[in-house]
GROMACS .gro file of C-alpha atoms in nm:
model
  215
    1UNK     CA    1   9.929 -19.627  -5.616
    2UNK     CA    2  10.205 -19.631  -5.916
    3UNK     CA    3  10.011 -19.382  -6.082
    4UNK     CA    4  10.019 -19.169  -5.767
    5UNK     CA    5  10.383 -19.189  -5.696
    6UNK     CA    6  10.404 -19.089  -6.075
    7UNK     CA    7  10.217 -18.789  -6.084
    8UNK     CA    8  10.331 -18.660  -5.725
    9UNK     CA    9  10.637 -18.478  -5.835
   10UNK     CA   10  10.431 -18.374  -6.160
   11UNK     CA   11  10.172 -18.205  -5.928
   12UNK     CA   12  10.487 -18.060  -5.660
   13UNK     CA   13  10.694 -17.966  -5.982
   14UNK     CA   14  10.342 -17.732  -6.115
   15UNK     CA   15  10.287 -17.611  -5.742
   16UNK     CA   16  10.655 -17.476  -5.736
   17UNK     CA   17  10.641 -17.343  -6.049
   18UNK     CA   18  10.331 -17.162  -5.985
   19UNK     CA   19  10.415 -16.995  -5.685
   20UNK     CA   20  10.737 -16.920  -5.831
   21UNK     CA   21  10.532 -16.710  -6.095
   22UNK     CA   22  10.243 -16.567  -5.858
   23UNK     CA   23  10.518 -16.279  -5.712
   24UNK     CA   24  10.615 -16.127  -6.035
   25UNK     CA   25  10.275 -16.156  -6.170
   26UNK     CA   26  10.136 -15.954  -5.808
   27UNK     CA   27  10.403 -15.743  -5.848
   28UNK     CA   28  10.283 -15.624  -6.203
   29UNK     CA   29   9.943 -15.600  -6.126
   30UNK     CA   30  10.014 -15.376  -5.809
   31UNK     CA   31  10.218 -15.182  -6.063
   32UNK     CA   32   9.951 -15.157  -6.327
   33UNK     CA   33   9.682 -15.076  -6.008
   34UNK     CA   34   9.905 -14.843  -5.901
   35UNK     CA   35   9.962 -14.647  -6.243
   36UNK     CA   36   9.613 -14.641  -6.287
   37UNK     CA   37   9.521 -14.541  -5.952
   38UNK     CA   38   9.783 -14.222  -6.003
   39UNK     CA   39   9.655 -14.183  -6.379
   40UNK     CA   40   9.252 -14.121  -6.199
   41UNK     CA   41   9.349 -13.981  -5.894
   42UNK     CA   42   9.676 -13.829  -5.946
   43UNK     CA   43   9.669 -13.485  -5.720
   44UNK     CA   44   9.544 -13.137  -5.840
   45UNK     CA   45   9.607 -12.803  -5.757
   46UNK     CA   46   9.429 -12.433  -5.800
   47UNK     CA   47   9.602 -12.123  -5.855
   48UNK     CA   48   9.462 -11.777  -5.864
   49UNK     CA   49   9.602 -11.413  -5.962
   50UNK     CA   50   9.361 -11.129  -5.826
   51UNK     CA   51   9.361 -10.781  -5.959
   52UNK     CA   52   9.411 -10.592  -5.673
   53UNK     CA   53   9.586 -10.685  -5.319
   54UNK     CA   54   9.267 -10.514  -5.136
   55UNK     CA   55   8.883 -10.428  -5.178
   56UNK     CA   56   8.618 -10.227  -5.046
   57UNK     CA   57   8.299 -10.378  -5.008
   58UNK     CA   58   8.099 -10.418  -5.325
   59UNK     CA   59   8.378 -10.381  -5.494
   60UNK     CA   60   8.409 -10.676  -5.784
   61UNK     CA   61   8.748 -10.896  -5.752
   62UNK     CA   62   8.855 -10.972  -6.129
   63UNK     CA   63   9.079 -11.253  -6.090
   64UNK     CA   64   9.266 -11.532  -6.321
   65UNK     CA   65   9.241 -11.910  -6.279
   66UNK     CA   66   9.435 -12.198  -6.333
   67UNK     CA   67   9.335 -12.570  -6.254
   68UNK     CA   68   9.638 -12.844  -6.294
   69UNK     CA   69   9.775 -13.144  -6.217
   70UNK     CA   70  10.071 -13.183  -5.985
   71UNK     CA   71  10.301 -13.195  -6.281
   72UNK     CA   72  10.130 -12.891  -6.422
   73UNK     CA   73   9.955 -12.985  -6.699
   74UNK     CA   74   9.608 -12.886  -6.784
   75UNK     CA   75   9.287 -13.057  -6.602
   76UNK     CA   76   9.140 -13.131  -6.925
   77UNK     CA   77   8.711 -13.032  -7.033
   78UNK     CA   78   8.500 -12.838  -6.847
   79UNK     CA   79   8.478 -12.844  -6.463
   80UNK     CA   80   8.322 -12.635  -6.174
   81UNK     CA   81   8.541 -12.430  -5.932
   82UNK     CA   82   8.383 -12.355  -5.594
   83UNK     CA   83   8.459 -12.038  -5.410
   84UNK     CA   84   8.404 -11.963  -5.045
   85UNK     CA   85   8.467 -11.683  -4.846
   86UNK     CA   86   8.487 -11.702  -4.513
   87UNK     CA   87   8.494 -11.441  -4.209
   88UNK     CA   88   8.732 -11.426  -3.911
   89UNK     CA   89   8.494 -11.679  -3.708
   90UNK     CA   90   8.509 -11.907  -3.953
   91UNK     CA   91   8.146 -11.804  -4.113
   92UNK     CA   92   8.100 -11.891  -4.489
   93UNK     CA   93   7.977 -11.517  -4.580
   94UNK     CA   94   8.012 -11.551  -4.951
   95UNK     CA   95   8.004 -11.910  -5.195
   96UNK     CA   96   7.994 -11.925  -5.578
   97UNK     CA   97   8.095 -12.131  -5.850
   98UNK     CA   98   8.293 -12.092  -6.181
   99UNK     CA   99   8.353 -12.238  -6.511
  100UNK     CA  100   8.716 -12.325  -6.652
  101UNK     CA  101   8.811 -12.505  -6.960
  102UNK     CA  102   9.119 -12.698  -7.025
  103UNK     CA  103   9.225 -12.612  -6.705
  104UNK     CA  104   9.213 -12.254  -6.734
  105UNK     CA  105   8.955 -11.971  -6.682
  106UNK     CA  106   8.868 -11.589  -6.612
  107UNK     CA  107   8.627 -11.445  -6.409
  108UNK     CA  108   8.501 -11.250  -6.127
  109UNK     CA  109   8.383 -11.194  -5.761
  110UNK     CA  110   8.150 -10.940  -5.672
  111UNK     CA  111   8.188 -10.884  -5.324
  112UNK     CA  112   7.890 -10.803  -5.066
  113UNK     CA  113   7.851 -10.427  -5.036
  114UNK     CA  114   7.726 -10.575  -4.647
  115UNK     CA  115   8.059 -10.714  -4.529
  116UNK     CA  116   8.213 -10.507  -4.295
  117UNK     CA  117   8.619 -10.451  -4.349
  118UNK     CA  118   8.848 -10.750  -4.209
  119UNK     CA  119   9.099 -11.005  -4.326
  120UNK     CA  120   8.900 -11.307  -4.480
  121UNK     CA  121   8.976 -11.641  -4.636
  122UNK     CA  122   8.919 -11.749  -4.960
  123UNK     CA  123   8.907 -12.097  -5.068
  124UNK     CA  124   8.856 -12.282  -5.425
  125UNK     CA  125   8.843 -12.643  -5.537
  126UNK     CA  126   8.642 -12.836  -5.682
  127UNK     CA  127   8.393 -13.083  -5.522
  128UNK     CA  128   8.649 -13.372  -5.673
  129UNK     CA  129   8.913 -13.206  -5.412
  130UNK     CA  130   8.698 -13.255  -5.133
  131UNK     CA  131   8.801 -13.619  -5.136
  132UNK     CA  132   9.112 -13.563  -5.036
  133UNK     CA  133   9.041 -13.324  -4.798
  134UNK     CA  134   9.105 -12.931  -4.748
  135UNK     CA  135   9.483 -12.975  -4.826
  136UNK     CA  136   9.425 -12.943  -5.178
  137UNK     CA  137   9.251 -12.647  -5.160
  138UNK     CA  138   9.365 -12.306  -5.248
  139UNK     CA  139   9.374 -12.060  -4.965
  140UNK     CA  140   9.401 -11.709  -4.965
  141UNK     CA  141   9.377 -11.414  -4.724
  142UNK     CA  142   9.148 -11.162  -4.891
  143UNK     CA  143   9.169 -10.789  -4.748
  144UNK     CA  144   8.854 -10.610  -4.690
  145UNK     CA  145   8.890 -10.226  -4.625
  146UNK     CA  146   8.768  -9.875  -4.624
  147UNK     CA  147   8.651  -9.722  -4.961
  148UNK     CA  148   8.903  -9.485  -4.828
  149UNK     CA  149   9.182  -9.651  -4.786
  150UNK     CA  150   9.163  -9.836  -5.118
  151UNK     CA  151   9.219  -9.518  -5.272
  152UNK     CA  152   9.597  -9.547  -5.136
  153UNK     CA  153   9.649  -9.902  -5.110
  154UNK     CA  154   9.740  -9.960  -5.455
  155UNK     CA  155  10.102 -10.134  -5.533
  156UNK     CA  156  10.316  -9.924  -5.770
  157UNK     CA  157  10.501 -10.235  -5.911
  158UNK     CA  158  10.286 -10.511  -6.082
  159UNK     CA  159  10.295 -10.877  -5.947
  160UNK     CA  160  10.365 -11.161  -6.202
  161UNK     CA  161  10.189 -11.488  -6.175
  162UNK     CA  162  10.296 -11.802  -6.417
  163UNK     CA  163   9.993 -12.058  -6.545
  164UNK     CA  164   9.975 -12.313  -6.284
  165UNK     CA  165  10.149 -12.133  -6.009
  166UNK     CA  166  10.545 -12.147  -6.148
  167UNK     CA  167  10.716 -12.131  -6.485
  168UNK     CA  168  10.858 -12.502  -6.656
  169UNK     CA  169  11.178 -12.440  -6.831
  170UNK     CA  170  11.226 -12.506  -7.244
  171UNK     CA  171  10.875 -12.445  -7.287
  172UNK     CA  172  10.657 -12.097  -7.354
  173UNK     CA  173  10.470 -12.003  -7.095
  174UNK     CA  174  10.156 -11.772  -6.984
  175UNK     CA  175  10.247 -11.480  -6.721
  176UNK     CA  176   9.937 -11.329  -6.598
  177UNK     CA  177  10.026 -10.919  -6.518
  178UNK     CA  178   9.855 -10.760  -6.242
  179UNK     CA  179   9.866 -10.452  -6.178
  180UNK     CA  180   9.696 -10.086  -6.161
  181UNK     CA  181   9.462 -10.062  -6.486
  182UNK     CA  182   9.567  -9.910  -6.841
  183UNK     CA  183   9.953  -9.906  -6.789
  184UNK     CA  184  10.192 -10.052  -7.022
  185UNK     CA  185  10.516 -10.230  -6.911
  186UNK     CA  186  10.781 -10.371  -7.077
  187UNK     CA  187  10.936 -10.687  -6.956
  188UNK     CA  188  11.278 -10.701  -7.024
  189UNK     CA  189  11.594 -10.975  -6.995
  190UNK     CA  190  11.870 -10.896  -6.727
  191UNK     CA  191  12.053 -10.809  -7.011
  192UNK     CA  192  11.842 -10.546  -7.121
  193UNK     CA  193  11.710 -10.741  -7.450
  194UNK     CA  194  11.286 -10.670  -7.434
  195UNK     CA  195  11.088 -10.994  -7.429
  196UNK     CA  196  10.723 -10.880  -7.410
  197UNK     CA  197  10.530 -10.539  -7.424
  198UNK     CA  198  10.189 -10.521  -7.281
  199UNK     CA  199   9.957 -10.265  -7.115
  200UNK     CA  200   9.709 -10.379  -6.881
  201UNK     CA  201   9.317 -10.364  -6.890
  202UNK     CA  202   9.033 -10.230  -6.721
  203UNK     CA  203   9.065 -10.482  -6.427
  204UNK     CA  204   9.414 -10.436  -6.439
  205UNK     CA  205   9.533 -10.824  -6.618
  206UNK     CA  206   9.729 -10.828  -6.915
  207UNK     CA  207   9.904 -11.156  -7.029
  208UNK     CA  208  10.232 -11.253  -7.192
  209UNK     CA  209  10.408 -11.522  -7.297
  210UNK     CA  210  10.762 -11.613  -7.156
  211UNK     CA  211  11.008 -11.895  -7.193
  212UNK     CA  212  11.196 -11.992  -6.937
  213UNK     CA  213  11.556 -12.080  -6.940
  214UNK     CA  214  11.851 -12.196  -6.699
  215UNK     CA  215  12.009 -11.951  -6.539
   0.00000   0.00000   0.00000
């Protein structure tokens, strides 16, 4: 029984001490789960710049693609973009799938000379996204018309559209240009000083490089 009484506040000391420790060390290995939990599941997004605002059925869509993370940096290697079309009624009348690399890609949609004019959707992500649910996917409205009306649907100004879906200031970044087809613009400062020159292609892309500053 000496020997007891002797190593009782030994063993109470060791049991104090030990639970003392057991917070910090949960705490860092929440932390660590945590860091690696963002690091292989940290959220994505898809963005998309289209050639033209409207098309005609069997027209092809040419179109640019971007794949990020939520701090915009490339999805690194190759992956597999998924893209469905889908009618008023909620119908999935057109589904493909694309390549991009290093987060980044160009290619096109050649649309059903069968589908009848409308407004559809368009979605893309990629079958990793469909973990987290439609939320992550990129939507778009995609105007079907009249071969007819096409023909005067065109926008005179171009639209701009920054790598992963907005520009990141002190660094140099990609603009896609969209716009009608074999035109050359000149992007200029809002003092007047010219920053890029570039003239647009058969499907109407051209792309620049900008750097973005305060003000």
């Amino acid at each position: 029984m000496k020997t007891t009484r002797h190593l009782l506040p030994f063993i109470i000391i060791v049991l104090v001490a030990s639970s003392a420790l057991a917070p910090a060390d949960f705490l860092q290995d929440l932390q660590r789960s945590y860091e690696q939990y963002r690091v292989r599941y940290q959220p994505v997004r898809i963005s998309m710049a289209f050639n033209q605002p409207l098309y005609a059925p069997g027209d092809t869509a040419f179109f640019a693609i971007w794949y990020t993370r939520e701090d915009l940096t490339p999805v690194k290697g190759n992956q597999l973009i998924n893209v469905d079309l889908i009618a008023g009624n909620g119908s999935t009348v057109q589904r493909a799938r694309f390549k991009v690399k290093e987060g980044k890609g160009n290619n096109q949609l050649a649309i059903s000379k069968r589908l009848p004019p409308g407004e559809y959707r368009l979605l893309a992500y990629t079958d990793w996204m469909k973990n987290a649910g439609d939320s992550w996917f990129y939507q778009k409205k995609l105007r079907i018309v009249t071969k007819k009306k096409l023909a005067t649907s065109f926008p005179e100004q171009p639209g701009f559209y920054p790598e992963g879906g907005q520009m990141v200031e002190g660094y140099n970044n990609r603009i896609a240009l969209v716009g009608p087809p074999a035109v050359e613009y000149v992007v200029r400062e809002t003092s007047g000083a010219e920053v890029a020159r570039v003239t647009t292609d058969s499907t109407g892309f051209a792309i620049f490089m900008l750097s973005a500053k305060s003000g």
